mmCIF file of C-alpha atoms in Angstrom:
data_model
loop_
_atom_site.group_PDB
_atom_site.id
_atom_site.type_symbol
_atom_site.label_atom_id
_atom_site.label_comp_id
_atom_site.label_asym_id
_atom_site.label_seq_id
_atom_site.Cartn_x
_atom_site.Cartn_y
_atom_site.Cartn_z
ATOM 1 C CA UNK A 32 107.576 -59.424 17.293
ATOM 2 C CA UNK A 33 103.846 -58.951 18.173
ATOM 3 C CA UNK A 34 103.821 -56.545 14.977
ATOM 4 C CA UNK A 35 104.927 -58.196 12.235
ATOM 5 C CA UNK A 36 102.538 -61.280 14.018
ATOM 6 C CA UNK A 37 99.638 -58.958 13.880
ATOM 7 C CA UNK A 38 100.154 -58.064 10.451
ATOM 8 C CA UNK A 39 100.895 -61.494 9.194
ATOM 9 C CA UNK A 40 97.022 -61.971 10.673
ATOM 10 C CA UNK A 41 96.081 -58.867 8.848
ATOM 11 C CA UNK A 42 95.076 -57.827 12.279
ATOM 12 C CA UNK A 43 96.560 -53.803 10.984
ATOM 13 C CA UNK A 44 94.736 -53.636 7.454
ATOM 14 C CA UNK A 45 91.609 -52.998 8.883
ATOM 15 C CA UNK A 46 92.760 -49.978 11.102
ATOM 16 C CA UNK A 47 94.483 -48.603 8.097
ATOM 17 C CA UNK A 48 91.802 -48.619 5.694
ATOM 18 C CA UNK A 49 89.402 -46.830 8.497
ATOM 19 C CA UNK A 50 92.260 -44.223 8.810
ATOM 20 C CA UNK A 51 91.732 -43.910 4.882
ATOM 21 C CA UNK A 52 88.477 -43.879 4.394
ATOM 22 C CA UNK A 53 88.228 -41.235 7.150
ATOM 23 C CA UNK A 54 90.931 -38.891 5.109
ATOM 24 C CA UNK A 55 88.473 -39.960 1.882
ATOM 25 C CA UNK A 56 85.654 -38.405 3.630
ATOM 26 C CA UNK A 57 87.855 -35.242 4.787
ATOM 27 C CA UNK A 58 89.293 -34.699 1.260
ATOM 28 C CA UNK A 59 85.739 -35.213 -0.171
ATOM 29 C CA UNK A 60 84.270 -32.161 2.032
ATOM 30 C CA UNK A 61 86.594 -30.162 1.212
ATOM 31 C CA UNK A 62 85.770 -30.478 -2.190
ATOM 32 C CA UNK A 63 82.545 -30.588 -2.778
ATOM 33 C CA UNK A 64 82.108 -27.060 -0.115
ATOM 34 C CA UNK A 65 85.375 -25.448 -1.970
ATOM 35 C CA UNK A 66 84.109 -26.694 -5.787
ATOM 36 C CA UNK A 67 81.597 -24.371 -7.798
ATOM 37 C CA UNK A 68 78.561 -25.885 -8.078
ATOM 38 C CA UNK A 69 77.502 -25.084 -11.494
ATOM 39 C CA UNK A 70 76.995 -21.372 -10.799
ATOM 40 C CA UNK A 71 75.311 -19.722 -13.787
ATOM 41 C CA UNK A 72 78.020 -16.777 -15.644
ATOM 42 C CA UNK A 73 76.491 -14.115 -17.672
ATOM 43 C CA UNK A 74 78.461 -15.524 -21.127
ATOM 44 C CA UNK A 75 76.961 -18.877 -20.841
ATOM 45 C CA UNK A 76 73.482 -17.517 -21.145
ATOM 46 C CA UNK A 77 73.358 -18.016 -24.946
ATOM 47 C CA UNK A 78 74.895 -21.651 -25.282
ATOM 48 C CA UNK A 79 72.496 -22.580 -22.059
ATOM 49 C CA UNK A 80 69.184 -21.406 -23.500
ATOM 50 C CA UNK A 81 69.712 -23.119 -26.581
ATOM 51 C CA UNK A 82 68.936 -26.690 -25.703
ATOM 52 C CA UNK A 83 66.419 -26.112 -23.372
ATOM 53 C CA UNK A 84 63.784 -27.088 -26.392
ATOM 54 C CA UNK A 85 65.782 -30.304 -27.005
ATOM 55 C CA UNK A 86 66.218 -32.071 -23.617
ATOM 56 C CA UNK A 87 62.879 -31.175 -21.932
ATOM 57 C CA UNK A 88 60.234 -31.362 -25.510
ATOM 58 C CA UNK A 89 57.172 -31.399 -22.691
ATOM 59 C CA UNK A 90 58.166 -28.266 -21.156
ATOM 60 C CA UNK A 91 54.929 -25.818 -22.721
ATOM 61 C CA UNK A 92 56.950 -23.838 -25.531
ATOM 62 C CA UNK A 93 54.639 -20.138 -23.929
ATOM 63 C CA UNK A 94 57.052 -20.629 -20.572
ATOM 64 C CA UNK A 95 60.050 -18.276 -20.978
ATOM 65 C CA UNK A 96 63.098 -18.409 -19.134
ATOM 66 C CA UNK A 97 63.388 -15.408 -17.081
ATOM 67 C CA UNK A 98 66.181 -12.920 -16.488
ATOM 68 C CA UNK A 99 67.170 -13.851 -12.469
ATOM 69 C CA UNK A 100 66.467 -9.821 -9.959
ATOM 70 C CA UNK A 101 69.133 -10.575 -8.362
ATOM 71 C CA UNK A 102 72.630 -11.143 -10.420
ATOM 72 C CA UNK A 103 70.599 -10.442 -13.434
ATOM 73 C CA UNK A 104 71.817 -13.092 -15.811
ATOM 74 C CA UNK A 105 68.932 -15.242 -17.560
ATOM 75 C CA UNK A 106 68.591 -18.593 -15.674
ATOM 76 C CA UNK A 107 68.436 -21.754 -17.671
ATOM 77 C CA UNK A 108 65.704 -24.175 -16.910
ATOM 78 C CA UNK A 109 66.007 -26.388 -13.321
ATOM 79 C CA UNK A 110 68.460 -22.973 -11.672
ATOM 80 C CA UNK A 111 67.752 -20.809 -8.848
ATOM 81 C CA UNK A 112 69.572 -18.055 -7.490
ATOM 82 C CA UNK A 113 71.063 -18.254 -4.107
ATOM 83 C CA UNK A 114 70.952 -15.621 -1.988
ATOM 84 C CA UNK A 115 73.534 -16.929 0.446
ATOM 85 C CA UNK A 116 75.732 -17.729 -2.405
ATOM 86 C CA UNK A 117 74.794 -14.858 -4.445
ATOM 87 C CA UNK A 118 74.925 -16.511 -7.711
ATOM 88 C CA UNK A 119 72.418 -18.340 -9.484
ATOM 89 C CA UNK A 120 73.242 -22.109 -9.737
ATOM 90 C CA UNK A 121 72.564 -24.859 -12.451
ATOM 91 C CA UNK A 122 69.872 -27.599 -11.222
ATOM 92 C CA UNK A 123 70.136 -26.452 -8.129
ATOM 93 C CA UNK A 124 69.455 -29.027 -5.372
ATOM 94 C CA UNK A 125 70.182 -26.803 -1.883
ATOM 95 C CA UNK A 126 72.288 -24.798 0.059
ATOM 96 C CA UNK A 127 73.862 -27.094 2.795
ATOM 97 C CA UNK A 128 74.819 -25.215 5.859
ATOM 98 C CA UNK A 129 77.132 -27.854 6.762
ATOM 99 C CA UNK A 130 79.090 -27.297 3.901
ATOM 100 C CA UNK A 131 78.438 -23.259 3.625
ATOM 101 C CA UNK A 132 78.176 -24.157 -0.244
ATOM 102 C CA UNK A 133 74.987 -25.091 -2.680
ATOM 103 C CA UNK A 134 74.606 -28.870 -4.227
ATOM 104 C CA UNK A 135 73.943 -28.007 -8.121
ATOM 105 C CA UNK A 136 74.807 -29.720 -11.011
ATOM 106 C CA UNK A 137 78.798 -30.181 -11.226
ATOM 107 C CA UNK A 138 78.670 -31.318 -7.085
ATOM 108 C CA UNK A 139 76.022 -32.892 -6.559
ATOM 109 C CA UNK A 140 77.302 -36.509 -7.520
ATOM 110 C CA UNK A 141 80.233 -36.139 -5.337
ATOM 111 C CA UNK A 142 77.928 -34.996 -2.797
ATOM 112 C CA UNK A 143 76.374 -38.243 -2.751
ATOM 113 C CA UNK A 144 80.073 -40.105 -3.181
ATOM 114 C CA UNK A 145 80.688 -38.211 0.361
ATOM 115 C CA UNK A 146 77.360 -39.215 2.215
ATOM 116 C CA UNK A 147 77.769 -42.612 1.302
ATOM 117 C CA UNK A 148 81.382 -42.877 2.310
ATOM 118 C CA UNK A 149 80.666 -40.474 5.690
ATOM 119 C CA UNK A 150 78.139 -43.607 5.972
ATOM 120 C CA UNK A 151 80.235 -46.382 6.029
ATOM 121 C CA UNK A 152 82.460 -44.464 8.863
ATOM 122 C CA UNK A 153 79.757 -43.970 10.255
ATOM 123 C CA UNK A 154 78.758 -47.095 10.719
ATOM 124 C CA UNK A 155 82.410 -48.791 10.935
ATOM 125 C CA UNK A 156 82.875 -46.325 14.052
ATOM 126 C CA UNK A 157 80.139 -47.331 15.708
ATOM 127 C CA UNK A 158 80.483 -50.972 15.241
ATOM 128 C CA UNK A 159 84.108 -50.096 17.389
ATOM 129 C CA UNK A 160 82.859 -47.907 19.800
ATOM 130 C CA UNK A 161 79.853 -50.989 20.562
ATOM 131 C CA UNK A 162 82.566 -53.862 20.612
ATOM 132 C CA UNK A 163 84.512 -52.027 23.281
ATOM 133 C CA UNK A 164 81.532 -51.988 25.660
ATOM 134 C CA UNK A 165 80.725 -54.441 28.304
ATOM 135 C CA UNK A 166 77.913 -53.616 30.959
ATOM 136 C CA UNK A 167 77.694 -53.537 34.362
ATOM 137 C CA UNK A 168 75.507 -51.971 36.832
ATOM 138 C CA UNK A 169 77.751 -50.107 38.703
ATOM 139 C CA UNK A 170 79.195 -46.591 39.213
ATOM 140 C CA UNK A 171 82.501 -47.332 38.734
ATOM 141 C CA UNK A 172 81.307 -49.285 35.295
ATOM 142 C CA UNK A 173 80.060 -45.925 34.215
ATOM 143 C CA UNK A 174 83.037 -43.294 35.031
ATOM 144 C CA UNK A 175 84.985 -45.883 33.220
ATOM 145 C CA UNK A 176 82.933 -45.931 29.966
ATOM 146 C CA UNK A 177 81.261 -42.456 29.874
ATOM 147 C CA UNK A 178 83.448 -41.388 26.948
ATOM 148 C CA UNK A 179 82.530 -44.755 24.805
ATOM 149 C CA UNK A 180 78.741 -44.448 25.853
ATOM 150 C CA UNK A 181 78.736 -41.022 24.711
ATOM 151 C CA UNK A 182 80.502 -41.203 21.316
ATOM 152 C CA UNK A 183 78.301 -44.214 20.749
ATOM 153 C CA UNK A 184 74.944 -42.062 21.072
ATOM 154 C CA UNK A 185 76.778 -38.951 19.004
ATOM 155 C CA UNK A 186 77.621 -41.527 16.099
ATOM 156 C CA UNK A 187 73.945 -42.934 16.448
ATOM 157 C CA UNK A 188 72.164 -39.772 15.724
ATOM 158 C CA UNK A 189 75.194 -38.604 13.133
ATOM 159 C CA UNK A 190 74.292 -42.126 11.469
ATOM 160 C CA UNK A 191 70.932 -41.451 11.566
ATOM 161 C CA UNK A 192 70.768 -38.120 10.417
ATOM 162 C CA UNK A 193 73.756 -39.089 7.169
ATOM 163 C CA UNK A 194 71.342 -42.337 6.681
ATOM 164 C CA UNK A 195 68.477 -40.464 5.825
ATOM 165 C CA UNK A 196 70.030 -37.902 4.146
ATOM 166 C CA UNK A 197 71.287 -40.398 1.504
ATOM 167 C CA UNK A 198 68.466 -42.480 1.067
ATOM 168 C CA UNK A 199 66.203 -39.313 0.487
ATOM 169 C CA UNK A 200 68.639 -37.955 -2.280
ATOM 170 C CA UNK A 201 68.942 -41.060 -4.168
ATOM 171 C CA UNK A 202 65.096 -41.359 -4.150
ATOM 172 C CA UNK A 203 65.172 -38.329 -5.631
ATOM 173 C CA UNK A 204 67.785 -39.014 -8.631
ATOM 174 C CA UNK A 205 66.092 -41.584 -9.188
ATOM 175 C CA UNK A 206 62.908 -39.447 -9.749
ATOM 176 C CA UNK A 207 65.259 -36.695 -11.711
ATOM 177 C CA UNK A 208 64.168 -34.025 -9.511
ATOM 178 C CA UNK A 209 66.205 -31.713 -7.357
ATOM 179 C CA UNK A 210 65.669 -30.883 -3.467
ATOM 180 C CA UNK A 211 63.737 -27.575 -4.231
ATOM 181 C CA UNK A 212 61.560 -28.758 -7.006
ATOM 182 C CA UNK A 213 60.183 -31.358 -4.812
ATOM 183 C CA UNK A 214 59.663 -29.119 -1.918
ATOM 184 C CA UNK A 215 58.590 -26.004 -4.282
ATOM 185 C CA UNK A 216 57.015 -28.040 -7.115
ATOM 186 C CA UNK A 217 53.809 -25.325 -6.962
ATOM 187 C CA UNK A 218 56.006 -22.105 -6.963
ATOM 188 C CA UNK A 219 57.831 -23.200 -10.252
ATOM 189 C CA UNK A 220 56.351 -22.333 -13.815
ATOM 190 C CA UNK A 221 58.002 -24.977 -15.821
ATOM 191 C CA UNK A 222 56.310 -27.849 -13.277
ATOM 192 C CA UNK A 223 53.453 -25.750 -12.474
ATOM 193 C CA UNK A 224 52.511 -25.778 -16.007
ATOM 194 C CA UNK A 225 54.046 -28.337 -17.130
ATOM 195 C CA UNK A 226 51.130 -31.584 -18.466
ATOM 196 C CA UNK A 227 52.934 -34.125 -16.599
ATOM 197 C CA UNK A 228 53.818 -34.293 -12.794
ATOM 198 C CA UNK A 229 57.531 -34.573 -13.257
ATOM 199 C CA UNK A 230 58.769 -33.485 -17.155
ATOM 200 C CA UNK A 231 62.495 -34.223 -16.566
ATOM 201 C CA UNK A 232 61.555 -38.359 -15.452
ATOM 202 C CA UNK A 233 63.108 -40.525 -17.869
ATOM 203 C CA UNK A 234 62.908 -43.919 -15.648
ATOM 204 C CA UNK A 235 64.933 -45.122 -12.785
ATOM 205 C CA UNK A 236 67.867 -46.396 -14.785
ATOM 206 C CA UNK A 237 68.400 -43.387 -17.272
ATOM 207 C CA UNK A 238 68.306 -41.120 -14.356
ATOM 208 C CA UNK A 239 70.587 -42.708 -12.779
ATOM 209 C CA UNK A 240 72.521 -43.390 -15.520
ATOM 210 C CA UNK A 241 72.502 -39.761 -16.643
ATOM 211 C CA UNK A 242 73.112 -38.237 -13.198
ATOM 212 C CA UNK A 243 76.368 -40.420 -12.375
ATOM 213 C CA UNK A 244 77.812 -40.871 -15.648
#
């Protein structure tokens, strides 16, 4: 049959693994907006504050970690409250309205694990949607292929938009700074004091290193 001919040409293992890597990227939103972020709980204070001293030695020793107004437990270096949240969260990157969750420190890596695979969906759709266009200058040509032309232009700017995205957050990983300490870096004590631009910059590879593993 023209099945099992299709599939002897392999002609069906390319629809199936878009299928799946569109349920990847499903399954991976819904995790990383339903996972806590790293939200910061009054009994971890202690145990946090502790080795502050020992990962980040150029941090000035006269900056003190201070108690958060909001939720009122003490914040440990690189967290910020959020007030959409309401919790303070560990390294806190942002709060993604697309997600109606923060990026901190336990989702941020398969934050970037989604983009990347939203990416290549992305991309794959739009190579399908651009294959199954032929143009003509006519009327008829466009009534015909209004729904392609559009999805085509939606996926562009969605491509665009994830493409940047993900090439702006693994620039900074690979700087080991967060979202709001590069766009706040003169509001924060521990960098506005701090003797070097960047404190928590170990090189390219340990950051990376350290961030995905």
């Amino acid at each position: 049959s023209d099945l099992q001919k299709q599939e002897e040409r392999g002609e069906l293992l390319q629809p199936l693994i878009f299928v799946l890597l569109v349920l990847c990227s499903v399954l991976l939103y819904f995790k990383v907006s339903l996972m806590d972020p790293g939200f910061v709980k009054p009994e971890e204070e202690e145990g946090e504050n502790k080795g502050q001293g020992v990962v980040i030695p150029q941090i000035p020793g006269d900056i003190k970690l201070r108690r958060c107004g909001y939720c009122l437990v003490k914040q440990p270096m690189r967290a910020k409250h959020c007030q959409l949240c309401q919790h303070c969260v560990r390294r806190y990157d942002h709060h993604c309205p697309w997600l109606e969750n923060c990026v901190g420190e336990r989702n941020h890596p398969l934050f970037i694990v989604y983009l990347s695979v939203q990416l290549v969906v992305l991309l794959w759709g739009g190579q399908v949607a651009w294959s199954g266009l032929y143009f003509e200058q006519s009327w008829e040509w466009l009534q015909r292929n209004i729904f392609l032309l559009v999805s085509f232009l939606l996926i562009f700017i969605f491509t665009i938009v994830v493409l940047l995205l993900l090439v702006s957050h693994l620039y900074l990983i690979s700087c080991n700074t967060t979202t709001w300490e590069f766009m706040s870096h003169h509001r924060i004590s521990y960098l506005r004091h701090s003797e070097l631009e960047n404190p928590f910059d170990q090189g390219i590879i340990l950051n990376l290193w350290r961030f995905f593993c």
